[in-house]
Amino acid sequence: MTAHTPARPRKKKSRRGKFLIITLIVLGVLLVAADFALAAAGEYQIAQRMREKLQLNEDPSVRINGFPFILQAVRGDYKHVEIDATGVPIKNEQSGVDLRDLDIHADLRHTRVELADLLAGNVSKATIDQVDGSIKIKALDLNRLANQVTPFDKLSIEPDNRVATRTPVTPAAPQTTAAIKLSGQTNVAGKAVTLTAYGQIALVSGAIQINVDDIELEDTSLKQIIPQLRQALAIKIDPGTLPFGATPTAVEVESGAFKLSGVITDVPLVQR
């Protein structure tokens, strides 16, 4: 009988195959880690520039979307960069703008800058094809502005869902009015008054104008003060321009905030 000898070369090939797979996995992990590290470095530099441009007290949140980052970097074209900042104050003595709790959001479409310049913080030549900018004016600022006329407490902002289907909105057309519901308390002649107000906000020359149509009072015996309350809530809020100098062209109501948005094209990443 002839003894059968195991085919050892197959084991060697099997080991080599496993080693190659492990090597490829490790290289893949290292490349992904390097890609994320480069993206984080780019996000940091943009955050620094945005802090200066938007005059913020802290660095905003910056996210460079798209993977792999390195392909965008090689092209010098970052398709979508998101910037967010919360609790932002805006105060302008000349215009009278005094808002203290804004949320700012900007979508940068096709930010064009060489990787070496970006990582070095040299973005003086960087440009953006389009910026979709928005700000949110929250209930904290609304309460403070309303208190300049009549003292209100816990004034809340909500969409008026009763009229949500009355006016169809063309997707291509910016919405310049929106239905609102304001709820809260005030004090009239030493008496606490709980109310719910319904009306509209309208975009007028870049500012929000609140117009109240109906007011419901918890104490229906106080109907005589409704005209006074309606006048007190006719508030105009002018935030100035949006991020990157975009002009407000649309307005909407969210739970807890008014949102203004607009678009600007062909703008520098930083002031030149």
Phi, psi and omega in degrees: 000146180258126181289140180270126181260128180299146181278088183295325179305329179296322178297319179298317179296321180296319179294319179298320179297316178296318179298319180296318180297315180298318180299316180296321179296314180298316178298319179298316179298318179295320179294318178296317179298318178295322179297314179294324179295318177296317179298318179297320178296319178295318179297322179297315181295320178294320178300319179298315180293323181290328176300319178288313185296318182268002178055054181262156177280337181226163176295135175284167173281129181234134178226121174267109183278159178103136179225137001279148178298323187298327179294320176295321181296319179298320179283340185070029183222107181261110193296320185213113177245129179254135178234131179225140174216140181239157177064036185273129176268145172230122179223124178226111184296324183292315183272346182083006179290125179214085179242141191237356187216050182278147166256130182244134176224140177219132172255114180264118181258117179061074172277124188247111179200140178293146183300316181300318178294319181298312182292333179274355181079011180263088184245026183296334180261359184290139179230161179234129179296316183206139175239123171261105185250150177208154172228152176244126175261116190262173185300330180301314178290322179299316178301316183294319180290322178295325181293344177289342180251302180223133183294115177249156180226131175056045178286121184252157181243130176215153170293147175270095185288351179295331185245021184297332183256005183290316186243101178295142182252127176289126184306326183280345185259130177296143180270115184259358174222156178205145180281139183233158172226120179247132179230144178173197180230152174217179181231121180236120180053041177078007182244131179288132182234123176260130187220159170229126184243141179238140179184215181221153163251142180232144176272114183233110179053044177082359181245160175267129174245123179266129176233121182260129180262312184235142176230128176253130180252142176295322176260099185291351179283355183256028184301336182294343181266000182302314178302322179295318179292320179299318179293322180294329181270358177281074189259139173251129181239116183246104181274357187080208182280166178271178178308138180068016177082014178294143178271131178300129179233354182213152180221146175210163180249128174243170176294111177094000184199155165261138181240127174249139180219158180194171184231142173223144184241158176052067182237150176285151178294325177227161178293137179260000000 
